[in-house]
Coordinates of C-alpha atoms in Angstrom, one line a residue:
M1 CA -111.3 -199.9 8.5
N2 CA -112.5 -199.0 5.2
Q3 CA -113.4 -201.7 2.8
P4 CA -110.3 -202.0 0.5
Q5 CA -111.2 -201.4 -3.2
I6 CA -111.7 -204.6 -5.2
R7 CA -110.2 -204.5 -8.7
T8 CA -111.5 -206.5 -11.3
Y9 CA -109.5 -207.3 -14.5
T10 CA -110.4 -207.9 -18.2
L11 CA -110.0 -211.5 -18.9
K12 CA -106.6 -210.9 -20.8
L13 CA -105.1 -209.3 -17.8
I14 CA -106.5 -211.9 -15.5
F15 CA -104.7 -214.6 -17.3
A16 CA -101.4 -212.4 -17.6
L17 CA -101.3 -211.7 -13.9
Y18 CA -102.4 -215.4 -13.1
F19 CA -99.4 -216.7 -15.0
V20 CA -96.9 -214.5 -13.7
V21 CA -97.7 -215.2 -10.0
I22 CA -97.8 -219.0 -10.9
G23 CA -94.4 -218.6 -12.7
L24 CA -92.8 -216.8 -9.6
I25 CA -94.4 -219.6 -7.3
L26 CA -92.9 -222.4 -9.3
S27 CA -89.6 -220.7 -9.9
C28 CA -88.9 -220.6 -6.3
G29 CA -88.7 -224.5 -6.1
K30 CA -89.5 -227.0 -3.6
N31 CA -87.5 -225.7 -0.8
S32 CA -89.0 -222.2 -1.1
I33 CA -92.6 -223.8 -1.0
Q34 CA -91.5 -225.1 2.5
K35 CA -90.3 -221.7 3.4
Y36 CA -93.7 -220.3 3.1
R37 CA -94.9 -222.6 5.8
S38 CA -91.9 -222.0 7.9
A39 CA -92.3 -218.2 7.8
N40 CA -95.0 -218.7 10.4
I41 CA -96.4 -215.1 9.9
F42 CA -100.0 -216.0 9.1
K43 CA -101.6 -217.5 12.2
Y44 CA -105.2 -218.0 11.2
I45 CA -107.8 -217.3 8.5
E46 CA -111.6 -217.5 8.7
T47 CA -114.7 -216.3 7.4
D48 CA -117.8 -215.2 9.2
K49 CA -120.2 -217.9 7.6
A50 CA -120.2 -221.5 6.3
R51 CA -122.4 -220.5 3.4
Y52 CA -123.4 -217.2 1.5
G53 CA -126.4 -216.1 -0.1
I54 CA -126.4 -214.4 -3.5
G55 CA -125.4 -210.8 -3.0
E56 CA -124.0 -211.5 0.6
P57 CA -120.7 -210.0 1.3
V58 CA -117.8 -212.2 2.8
K59 CA -116.2 -210.9 5.8
Y60 CA -112.5 -212.3 6.3
R61 CA -110.3 -212.1 9.4
L62 CA -106.6 -212.8 9.1
E63 CA -104.6 -213.2 12.4
F64 CA -100.8 -212.7 12.7
S65 CA -98.2 -214.2 14.7
K66 CA -95.6 -211.5 14.2
P67 CA -95.6 -207.8 13.1
V68 CA -96.6 -207.1 9.5
Q69 CA -95.8 -203.5 8.9
G70 CA -93.9 -202.8 5.6
K71 CA -95.4 -205.7 4.0
R72 CA -98.7 -206.1 1.8
L73 CA -101.2 -208.6 1.4
R74 CA -102.1 -209.5 -2.3
I75 CA -105.5 -211.4 -2.2
G76 CA -106.5 -213.3 -5.2
Y77 CA -110.3 -214.8 -5.8
Y78 CA -110.5 -217.8 -7.9
Y79 CA -113.4 -219.6 -9.6
E80 CA -112.8 -223.1 -11.1
G81 CA -109.0 -222.2 -11.0
Q82 CA -109.1 -219.0 -12.8
R83 CA -108.6 -215.8 -10.8
I84 CA -111.5 -213.2 -11.2
A85 CA -110.7 -210.6 -8.7
E86 CA -107.9 -209.1 -6.6
T87 CA -107.5 -207.2 -3.5
I88 CA -104.4 -205.3 -2.3
I89 CA -104.3 -204.5 1.6
A90 CA -101.2 -202.8 3.4
P91 CA -101.6 -204.1 7.0
E92 CA -101.0 -201.6 9.7
N93 CA -98.9 -203.0 12.8
T94 CA -101.8 -205.0 14.4
D95 CA -102.4 -208.6 15.3
F96 CA -105.1 -209.0 12.7
V97 CA -106.7 -207.7 9.6
E98 CA -110.3 -207.7 8.3
W99 CA -111.7 -207.0 5.0
I100 CA -114.9 -207.7 2.9
W101 CA -115.1 -209.1 -0.7
Q102 CA -118.3 -209.1 -2.6
P103 CA -118.5 -212.4 -4.8
P104 CA -120.2 -212.4 -8.2
K105 CA -124.1 -212.9 -8.0
K106 CA -123.8 -216.5 -9.2
D107 CA -125.7 -219.2 -7.3
Y108 CA -124.1 -222.6 -6.3
A109 CA -120.5 -221.5 -6.8
G110 CA -117.3 -222.2 -4.8
Y111 CA -114.2 -219.7 -4.7
L112 CA -110.7 -220.1 -3.5
T113 CA -109.4 -217.0 -1.6
E114 CA -105.5 -216.9 -2.0
I115 CA -103.8 -214.6 0.5
L116 CA -100.2 -214.0 -0.2
L117 CA -97.9 -211.9 2.1
E118 CA -95.3 -209.9 0.1
K119 CA -92.1 -208.1 0.9
N120 CA -90.3 -206.3 -1.9
H121 CA -92.4 -208.1 -4.3
R122 CA -91.3 -211.5 -2.9
V123 CA -93.8 -213.9 -1.3
I124 CA -92.9 -214.6 2.3
D125 CA -96.1 -216.4 3.5
R126 CA -99.4 -217.8 2.2
M127 CA -102.7 -219.0 3.4
N128 CA -106.0 -220.0 1.5
I129 CA -109.5 -220.4 2.4
G130 CA -112.7 -221.6 0.5
V131 CA -116.1 -219.7 0.0
D132 CA -119.4 -221.1 -0.7
V133 CA -122.1 -218.9 -2.4
S134 CA -125.3 -221.1 -2.5
S135 CA -129.0 -220.1 -2.0
D136 CA -129.5 -223.4 0.0
W137 CA -127.4 -226.0 1.6
N138 CA -128.8 -229.1 -0.2
T139 CA -127.0 -228.9 -3.5
Y140 CA -123.4 -228.9 -1.5
P141 CA -124.1 -230.3 1.8
R142 CA -121.2 -230.6 4.3
Y143 CA -122.7 -232.2 7.3
G144 CA -121.4 -232.2 10.9
F145 CA -122.8 -233.2 14.3
L146 CA -123.1 -232.3 17.8
S147 CA -123.5 -234.7 20.6
K148 CA -122.9 -233.3 24.3
Y149 CA -125.4 -230.9 25.8
S150 CA -124.2 -230.5 29.4
Q151 CA -124.3 -226.9 30.9
L152 CA -121.9 -225.1 28.4
S153 CA -120.9 -221.7 28.6
E154 CA -121.8 -219.3 25.8
D155 CA -117.9 -219.2 25.1
E156 CA -117.7 -223.1 24.7
I157 CA -120.6 -222.9 22.3
Y158 CA -119.1 -220.2 20.5
K159 CA -115.7 -222.0 20.1
A160 CA -117.4 -225.3 19.0
I161 CA -119.4 -223.7 16.2
R162 CA -116.6 -221.4 15.1
K163 CA -114.4 -224.6 14.6
L164 CA -117.1 -226.3 12.5
N165 CA -117.5 -223.1 10.5
R166 CA -113.7 -223.1 9.7
Y167 CA -114.6 -226.4 8.2
H168 CA -117.5 -224.8 6.2
I169 CA -119.8 -227.2 7.7
N170 CA -123.3 -226.0 6.7
G171 CA -125.6 -228.3 8.4
I172 CA -125.4 -230.1 11.8
Q173 CA -127.2 -233.2 13.2
F174 CA -127.9 -232.9 16.9
Y175 CA -127.3 -236.4 18.0
D176 CA -129.2 -237.7 20.8
W177 CA -130.2 -234.2 22.3
H178 CA -133.8 -235.5 23.0
H179 CA -135.4 -237.2 26.0
A180 CA -137.4 -240.2 25.1
H181 CA -137.7 -241.4 21.3
H182 CA -141.5 -241.4 21.5
D183 CA -141.5 -237.9 23.2
P184 CA -138.4 -235.9 22.3
L185 CA -139.1 -232.7 24.1
K186 CA -139.7 -233.1 27.8
G187 CA -142.3 -230.7 28.9
T188 CA -144.5 -228.6 26.7
A189 CA -143.8 -226.6 23.7
E190 CA -144.7 -223.3 25.8
N191 CA -143.0 -224.7 29.0
P192 CA -140.2 -227.1 28.2
K193 CA -138.1 -228.7 30.9
K194 CA -134.9 -227.0 31.6
T195 CA -133.1 -230.4 31.9
W196 CA -133.8 -234.0 31.2
L197 CA -132.1 -237.4 30.9
D198 CA -131.3 -239.0 27.5
I199 CA -131.6 -242.7 26.6
A200 CA -127.9 -243.0 28.1
N201 CA -128.9 -241.2 31.4
R202 CA -127.0 -238.1 30.5
T203 CA -128.4 -234.7 31.7
I204 CA -129.2 -232.6 28.8
Y205 CA -129.8 -228.8 28.9
F206 CA -132.4 -227.2 27.1
T207 CA -130.4 -223.9 27.0
T208 CA -127.2 -225.7 25.5
I209 CA -129.3 -226.9 22.6
E210 CA -131.0 -223.5 22.1
K211 CA -127.9 -221.5 22.2
Y212 CA -126.2 -224.0 19.8
I213 CA -129.1 -223.6 17.2
D214 CA -128.5 -219.8 17.5
E215 CA -124.7 -219.8 17.0
A216 CA -125.1 -222.3 14.1
H217 CA -127.9 -220.0 12.5
R218 CA -125.6 -216.9 12.8
R219 CA -122.9 -219.0 10.8
N220 CA -125.7 -219.9 8.2
M221 CA -125.7 -223.4 9.1
K222 CA -128.8 -225.6 9.0
T223 CA -129.7 -227.5 12.3
M224 CA -131.4 -231.0 12.3
T225 CA -133.2 -232.6 15.2
Y226 CA -132.4 -236.2 15.5
N227 CA -134.6 -239.2 16.2
L228 CA -135.7 -242.8 15.0
L229 CA -138.8 -242.9 13.0
Y230 CA -139.9 -245.9 14.7
G231 CA -138.7 -245.8 18.4
A232 CA -140.7 -245.7 21.7
W233 CA -139.5 -246.5 25.2
S234 CA -141.4 -249.0 27.2
S235 CA -142.5 -246.0 29.4
G236 CA -144.4 -244.8 26.2
F237 CA -147.0 -247.5 26.7
D238 CA -148.2 -245.4 29.8
E239 CA -148.1 -242.3 27.7
G240 CA -150.2 -243.1 25.0
V241 CA -148.2 -245.5 22.7
K242 CA -150.3 -248.5 21.8
P243 CA -149.0 -252.1 21.4
Q244 CA -151.3 -252.3 18.3
W245 CA -148.9 -250.0 16.6
G246 CA -145.8 -252.1 17.3
V247 CA -143.6 -254.3 15.4
Y248 CA -143.1 -257.9 16.4
R249 CA -140.8 -260.9 15.6
D250 CA -143.8 -263.4 15.4
S251 CA -147.2 -263.4 13.6
C252 CA -149.3 -263.5 16.9
H253 CA -147.9 -260.3 18.6
E254 CA -146.4 -262.1 21.4
V255 CA -142.8 -261.2 21.1
P256 CA -142.4 -257.5 20.4
F257 CA -139.2 -256.3 18.5
F258 CA -137.2 -254.1 20.9
L259 CA -133.5 -252.8 21.4
N260 CA -132.0 -254.0 24.4
M261 CA -130.0 -251.1 25.8
P262 CA -127.0 -251.4 27.8
E263 CA -127.2 -251.8 31.5
G264 CA -127.6 -248.4 33.2
W265 CA -129.2 -246.7 30.5
A266 CA -132.8 -245.3 30.8
D267 CA -134.8 -247.8 28.9
D268 CA -135.2 -250.0 26.0
I269 CA -136.4 -249.0 22.6
Y270 CA -139.5 -250.8 21.1
F271 CA -140.0 -250.5 17.5
M272 CA -143.4 -249.0 15.9
N273 CA -144.7 -249.8 12.4
P274 CA -143.8 -246.5 10.5
A275 CA -146.8 -247.2 8.2
N276 CA -149.2 -247.3 11.0
R277 CA -151.3 -244.1 10.8
N278 CA -151.9 -243.7 14.4
W279 CA -148.2 -244.0 15.1
Q280 CA -147.5 -241.5 12.4
N281 CA -149.9 -239.0 14.1
Y282 CA -148.5 -239.5 17.5
I283 CA -144.7 -239.2 16.7
F284 CA -145.7 -236.3 14.3
S285 CA -147.4 -234.4 17.0
K286 CA -144.5 -235.0 19.5
T287 CA -142.0 -233.7 16.9
A288 CA -144.1 -230.8 16.1
K289 CA -143.8 -230.0 19.7
V290 CA -139.9 -230.0 19.1
F291 CA -140.1 -227.5 16.3
Q292 CA -142.4 -225.3 18.4
A293 CA -139.9 -225.0 21.2
L294 CA -136.6 -225.0 19.3
D295 CA -135.7 -223.4 16.1
F296 CA -134.5 -226.6 14.4
D297 CA -134.7 -226.5 10.5
G298 CA -135.4 -230.2 10.0
W299 CA -135.5 -233.7 11.2
H300 CA -132.6 -236.3 10.6
V301 CA -134.5 -239.4 10.5
D302 CA -132.5 -242.5 11.7
Q303 CA -133.1 -246.3 11.5
I304 CA -130.9 -249.3 12.2
G305 CA -131.0 -251.2 9.0
N306 CA -132.2 -254.4 7.5
L307 CA -134.1 -256.5 10.0
D308 CA -135.5 -259.0 7.4
T309 CA -139.2 -259.7 8.0
L310 CA -141.1 -258.6 11.0
F311 CA -144.8 -258.6 11.6
T312 CA -147.4 -256.2 12.3
Y313 CA -149.6 -256.5 15.4
D314 CA -152.3 -258.1 12.8
G315 CA -149.7 -260.6 12.0
N316 CA -149.1 -259.3 8.5
P317 CA -145.4 -259.5 7.2
L318 CA -143.7 -256.1 7.2
I319 CA -140.5 -255.1 5.3
L320 CA -139.4 -251.9 7.2
K321 CA -137.8 -250.2 4.2
S322 CA -141.2 -250.4 2.3
T323 CA -142.7 -248.0 4.6
Y324 CA -140.1 -245.2 4.4
Y325 CA -141.1 -243.4 1.4
Q326 CA -144.7 -243.0 2.8
F327 CA -143.5 -242.0 6.2
L328 CA -141.3 -239.4 4.8
E329 CA -144.1 -238.1 2.5
E330 CA -146.4 -237.7 5.6
S331 CA -143.8 -236.1 7.8
Q332 CA -143.4 -233.5 5.1
K333 CA -147.0 -232.8 4.9
Y334 CA -147.5 -232.6 8.5
L335 CA -144.3 -230.8 9.6
N336 CA -143.2 -228.9 6.6
V337 CA -139.6 -229.2 7.5
K338 CA -136.5 -230.2 6.0
L339 CA -135.8 -234.1 6.0
V340 CA -132.7 -236.3 5.8
M341 CA -132.9 -240.0 6.4
N342 CA -130.0 -242.4 7.2
A343 CA -129.9 -245.4 4.7
V344 CA -127.9 -247.9 7.1
A345 CA -125.8 -249.9 4.9
Q346 CA -127.9 -248.7 2.0
Y347 CA -131.0 -250.3 3.3
G348 CA -134.1 -248.6 2.1
Q349 CA -132.0 -245.9 -0.1
E350 CA -134.2 -246.5 -3.3
E351 CA -137.5 -245.5 -1.1
I352 CA -135.7 -242.6 0.4
A353 CA -134.2 -241.4 -3.0
R354 CA -137.9 -241.0 -4.2
A355 CA -139.0 -239.0 -0.8
P356 CA -138.7 -235.2 -0.2
V357 CA -135.4 -235.5 1.3
E358 CA -132.6 -232.7 1.2
F359 CA -129.9 -235.2 0.1
L360 CA -129.1 -238.8 0.4
Y361 CA -127.2 -240.0 3.5
T362 CA -125.4 -243.7 3.8
E363 CA -124.0 -245.1 7.0
V364 CA -121.3 -247.5 5.7
W365 CA -120.9 -250.8 7.1
N366 CA -119.6 -254.2 5.8
P367 CA -119.6 -255.6 3.3
D368 CA -118.8 -252.2 1.9
S369 CA -115.2 -252.2 3.2
S370 CA -113.0 -251.1 0.3
L371 CA -112.2 -247.6 -1.2
D372 CA -114.1 -248.9 -4.5
D373 CA -117.1 -249.6 -2.2
L374 CA -117.3 -246.0 -1.3
A375 CA -117.0 -244.9 -4.9
A376 CA -119.8 -247.6 -5.9
I377 CA -122.2 -246.2 -3.0
L378 CA -121.7 -242.7 -4.5
S379 CA -122.2 -243.8 -7.9
R380 CA -125.3 -245.9 -7.0
N381 CA -126.8 -242.9 -5.0
K382 CA -126.5 -240.6 -7.9
S383 CA -128.1 -242.9 -10.3
L384 CA -131.2 -243.3 -7.9
S385 CA -132.1 -239.8 -7.7
G386 CA -130.1 -238.1 -10.5
K387 CA -130.0 -234.9 -8.3
F388 CA -129.0 -235.6 -4.8
N389 CA -125.4 -235.4 -3.4
T390 CA -124.6 -238.0 -0.8
I391 CA -123.2 -237.6 2.8
L392 CA -121.2 -240.9 4.0
A393 CA -121.2 -241.5 7.7
A394 CA -118.1 -243.6 7.6
Y395 CA -116.3 -244.1 10.9
M396 CA -112.6 -244.1 10.9
N397 CA -110.1 -246.1 12.9
Y398 CA -113.0 -248.0 14.3
E399 CA -111.1 -250.8 16.0
N400 CA -109.3 -248.3 18.2
S401 CA -112.2 -246.5 19.3
S402 CA -112.8 -248.3 22.6
N403 CA -109.7 -246.6 24.1
P404 CA -108.1 -243.3 24.1
G405 CA -105.8 -242.5 21.3
K406 CA -105.2 -240.4 18.1
F407 CA -106.8 -240.6 14.6
N408 CA -104.2 -241.9 12.0
T409 CA -103.7 -238.9 9.4
P410 CA -102.9 -241.0 6.5
G411 CA -106.0 -243.0 6.8
I412 CA -108.3 -240.0 7.1
L413 CA -106.7 -238.1 4.4
L414 CA -106.8 -240.8 1.8
T415 CA -110.5 -241.9 2.6
D416 CA -111.6 -238.1 2.4
A417 CA -109.5 -237.8 -0.9
V418 CA -111.6 -240.7 -2.4
I419 CA -115.0 -239.4 -1.2
F420 CA -114.5 -236.0 -2.3
A421 CA -112.9 -236.8 -5.6
H422 CA -116.1 -238.9 -6.2
G423 CA -118.5 -236.2 -5.1
G424 CA -119.4 -237.2 -1.8
A425 CA -119.0 -235.7 1.7
H426 CA -118.0 -237.3 4.9
L427 CA -119.8 -236.8 8.2
E428 CA -116.8 -236.8 10.5
L429 CA -116.5 -233.5 12.1
G430 CA -118.3 -232.2 15.4
E431 CA -117.2 -231.2 18.8
H432 CA -114.8 -234.1 18.2
M433 CA -114.0 -236.3 15.2
L434 CA -116.2 -239.3 14.7
C435 CA -114.8 -242.8 15.3
H436 CA -118.0 -244.7 16.3
E437 CA -121.6 -244.9 15.6
Y438 CA -122.3 -243.8 19.0
F439 CA -121.5 -240.1 18.4
P440 CA -120.5 -238.9 22.0
N441 CA -117.7 -241.4 21.8
S442 CA -114.6 -239.1 21.6
N443 CA -111.8 -241.6 22.4
L444 CA -109.9 -240.7 19.5
S445 CA -108.8 -237.2 18.9
M446 CA -106.9 -235.2 16.2
D447 CA -103.4 -234.2 16.2
P448 CA -102.7 -230.6 15.0
D449 CA -101.2 -231.8 11.7
L450 CA -104.5 -233.7 10.9
E451 CA -106.5 -230.6 12.1
A452 CA -104.6 -228.3 9.8
A453 CA -104.6 -230.8 7.0
L454 CA -108.5 -231.2 7.2
I455 CA -108.7 -227.4 6.9
D456 CA -106.9 -227.5 3.7
Y457 CA -109.1 -230.5 2.5
Y458 CA -112.4 -228.8 3.4
D459 CA -111.2 -225.4 1.9
F460 CA -110.5 -227.4 -1.3
F461 CA -113.7 -229.1 -1.2
V462 CA -115.6 -225.8 -1.1
A463 CA -113.3 -223.9 -3.4
Y464 CA -113.7 -226.6 -6.3
Q465 CA -117.2 -227.7 -5.5
T466 CA -118.6 -227.1 -8.9
L467 CA -116.0 -229.4 -10.4
L468 CA -116.3 -232.1 -7.6
R469 CA -120.0 -232.3 -6.9
N470 CA -121.9 -230.5 -9.5
P471 CA -125.2 -232.5 -10.3
E472 CA -124.4 -232.2 -14.1
L473 CA -121.0 -233.9 -13.9
Q474 CA -120.8 -236.9 -16.1
S475 CA -118.3 -239.9 -16.3
G476 CA -115.4 -238.8 -18.6
T477 CA -114.0 -240.9 -21.4
I478 CA -110.5 -239.5 -21.6
E479 CA -107.9 -242.2 -21.6
I480 CA -104.7 -241.7 -19.5
R481 CA -101.2 -243.3 -19.6
S482 CA -97.9 -243.2 -18.1
D483 CA -94.5 -244.7 -18.6
Q484 CA -93.4 -244.3 -15.1
Y485 CA -96.3 -245.5 -13.0
K486 CA -99.2 -248.2 -13.3
L487 CA -102.6 -246.3 -13.6
S488 CA -105.7 -247.8 -12.6
K489 CA -109.5 -246.9 -13.1
I490 CA -110.4 -248.8 -10.0
S491 CA -108.6 -248.6 -6.5
K492 CA -105.5 -251.0 -6.7
Q493 CA -102.4 -251.4 -4.7
G494 CA -99.5 -250.1 -6.3
A495 CA -101.1 -247.7 -8.6
I496 CA -102.3 -244.2 -9.2
W497 CA -106.2 -244.3 -9.4
T498 CA -107.5 -242.1 -12.0
V499 CA -111.0 -240.9 -11.9
C500 CA -112.3 -238.8 -14.9
R501 CA -115.4 -236.5 -14.9
H502 CA -116.7 -234.2 -17.6
L503 CA -118.5 -230.9 -17.5
E504 CA -119.4 -228.7 -20.3
N505 CA -116.1 -227.7 -21.8
K506 CA -114.0 -229.3 -19.2
D507 CA -112.7 -232.7 -18.2
V508 CA -111.7 -233.3 -14.4
I509 CA -109.1 -235.8 -13.7
H510 CA -108.4 -237.0 -10.3
L511 CA -105.3 -238.8 -9.5
I512 CA -105.3 -240.7 -6.1
N513 CA -101.9 -242.1 -4.8
L514 CA -102.2 -245.7 -3.9
L515 CA -98.6 -246.6 -4.8
N516 CA -97.5 -247.7 -1.4
V517 CA -100.9 -248.7 0.5
T518 CA -100.8 -251.9 2.3
N519 CA -104.6 -252.6 2.0
L520 CA -107.7 -250.9 0.3
N521 CA -109.9 -250.8 3.4
W522 CA -111.2 -247.2 3.7
R523 CA -111.8 -247.5 7.4
D524 CA -108.0 -247.9 8.3
P525 CA -109.5 -249.9 11.4
Y526 CA -106.4 -250.1 13.2
G527 CA -105.0 -246.7 12.2
N528 CA -101.7 -248.2 10.7
R529 CA -101.9 -247.0 7.1
P530 CA -98.6 -245.4 6.0
E531 CA -98.0 -242.0 4.9
P532 CA -97.8 -242.1 1.1
V533 CA -94.3 -241.5 -0.6
L534 CA -94.4 -238.2 -2.2
Q535 CA -94.2 -238.5 -6.0
E536 CA -92.6 -235.8 -8.2
N537 CA -92.4 -234.9 -11.9
I538 CA -95.0 -237.3 -12.9
R539 CA -95.2 -237.8 -16.8
L540 CA -98.8 -238.5 -18.1
Q541 CA -100.0 -238.7 -21.6
F542 CA -103.8 -238.7 -22.4
T543 CA -105.7 -239.0 -25.9
G544 CA -108.4 -236.5 -27.2
S545 CA -109.3 -234.8 -30.2
R546 CA -110.4 -231.6 -28.9
K547 CA -108.2 -228.5 -28.7
I548 CA -107.0 -227.8 -25.3
L549 CA -107.2 -224.1 -23.8
S550 CA -105.4 -224.8 -20.5
I551 CA -104.5 -227.4 -18.1
T552 CA -104.5 -226.5 -14.3
M553 CA -103.5 -228.6 -11.4
A554 CA -104.7 -228.2 -7.9
S555 CA -104.4 -230.2 -4.9
P556 CA -105.2 -229.8 -1.1
D557 CA -101.8 -231.3 -0.5
Y558 CA -99.8 -228.5 -2.5
L559 CA -99.8 -225.0 -2.0
Y560 CA -103.1 -225.0 0.1
G561 CA -105.1 -225.8 -3.0
S562 CA -103.9 -223.0 -5.1
P563 CA -104.3 -223.5 -8.8
V564 CA -101.0 -224.2 -10.8
S565 CA -100.7 -223.7 -14.6
I566 CA -99.4 -227.0 -16.3
D567 CA -97.4 -226.8 -19.4
F568 CA -98.7 -229.1 -22.1
R569 CA -97.9 -230.4 -25.7
Q570 CA -100.7 -231.4 -27.7
K571 CA -100.0 -233.0 -31.2
D572 CA -102.9 -234.3 -33.1
S573 CA -104.9 -236.4 -30.4
I574 CA -102.0 -236.9 -27.9
T575 CA -101.4 -234.5 -25.1
N576 CA -98.1 -234.9 -22.9
I577 CA -98.0 -233.4 -19.4
N578 CA -95.8 -233.2 -16.4
I579 CA -97.3 -233.0 -12.9
P580 CA -95.0 -231.4 -10.3
T581 CA -96.2 -233.5 -7.3
L582 CA -98.5 -236.0 -5.9
K583 CA -99.1 -236.7 -2.1
Y584 CA -102.5 -238.1 -1.6
W585 CA -104.7 -236.5 -4.3
D586 CA -104.4 -234.2 -7.2
M587 CA -107.0 -232.7 -9.6
L588 CA -106.4 -231.7 -13.0
I589 CA -108.7 -229.3 -15.0
V590 CA -108.5 -229.6 -18.6
E591 CA -110.3 -226.8 -20.3
Y592 CA -111.1 -226.8 -24.1
E593 CA -111.7 -224.3 -26.7
N594 CA -115.6 -224.0 -27.2

């Protein structure tokens, strides 16, 4: 098919068309919005990549469940809530349509693509998708994982990566792909073994890992090998690892520190001193072999957290976190690859933040159990580095993870709303959704409603990433009041949590619905968080002396994240607005005159 002409409008015409379309949408009312979903003509929308370089075209594929002849597609492209381009397509009588859009040559930008199906100038179905244009993944990382490497077919690999691509996952942690921790790749770089056993005695196939990497790269995702920075199996002592490099519980090197692995697993894991130069040279050379044999982009470096004071072989006290910066520095010099390191319960994050890492990564554990704690971790990490965004490995419905079951949708969406509104990302998506620190645990699964809702959330997360995660975002000072609802600047039961950010000539206000939550535990450990009560016609008032140009609302819970113009009355320093709806999370974009 021919590439449809993309028509760009002057600023005046953009605003005129934008408000006409929004006016039509709002005039249809609540029942009409539900009707869009029930039309059930649009089946699936996807793009060909998770991230696009500057100047790279975006290829879309939209699948239909019913014939669409006699109808047309009106496709709008939005940046920070403003329409910048439009495409019109008259689909033929086929099961799908494909087209191409050329985004502006702007780096680190997110776009919302809004697809409307029209018949006789009336919208009868709609669907949205986000687009990330970034020259690298580390400014707006969206981290996923893989954890199972049996003998998979090319189709199984394609489907797994395709699913992650739909969530715009732009980097993948290959959890426990390796053989021994002290020698990850079994065999040589030139002749790796076809299979091996991992620590849990699972059979791992080299070709599965290789094909996963290739398919991820085709989608413009980064791939990260996974390993501890200080782990060696007991068998390593017969393969060149020396007791003199180890870590001990006592100052007389009589009691080595090791992890006693479950019965039936391959071996225990003995800890080495990350600052020991001989250990560094050993593990770096073994890791270099990995990069020679497999096209990984970097190393996801793991640890297990605070172990208090241990001892070197020579009897010197050793605080493990004090070794992290130097280990990462030397890793970068030796391997010259991308690095990410897990700060378990924030242990060692100060040292990691000074090192040459792509972004910060926190595995969240007690005592950080509340929604406010998640916000505090993200704020703390930003203060440490000033530039890095953060991934939170935060395992949901954790107490249910021992038995088969389903994730609780309200718990997942509320926690994601809090993380996303505070600029973080959530490590949660892989071949399955995470419920446990041992990533192959797939006891809990998503139901179709959660899968669909998360697509909306990740589209929103990408489309508005410059307003959610821009490194230049600052805390906002806008004061918000309501004569209907209790508002709070911290998470509080029975309130709407308001989070304010400022960027250039915009204030960004997040409204998070905590009105009927029964607790503030982000983990929703037993999966019993209730669905929030939908709030409508929310009256808000805020103060500010700057003249407002526009107010836009967007929410992953409303119109698939499409921007909606909000009427406002500004008199002196007081502005009054009315928000149409709040389910979990709304975002307001207040734009001021320059």
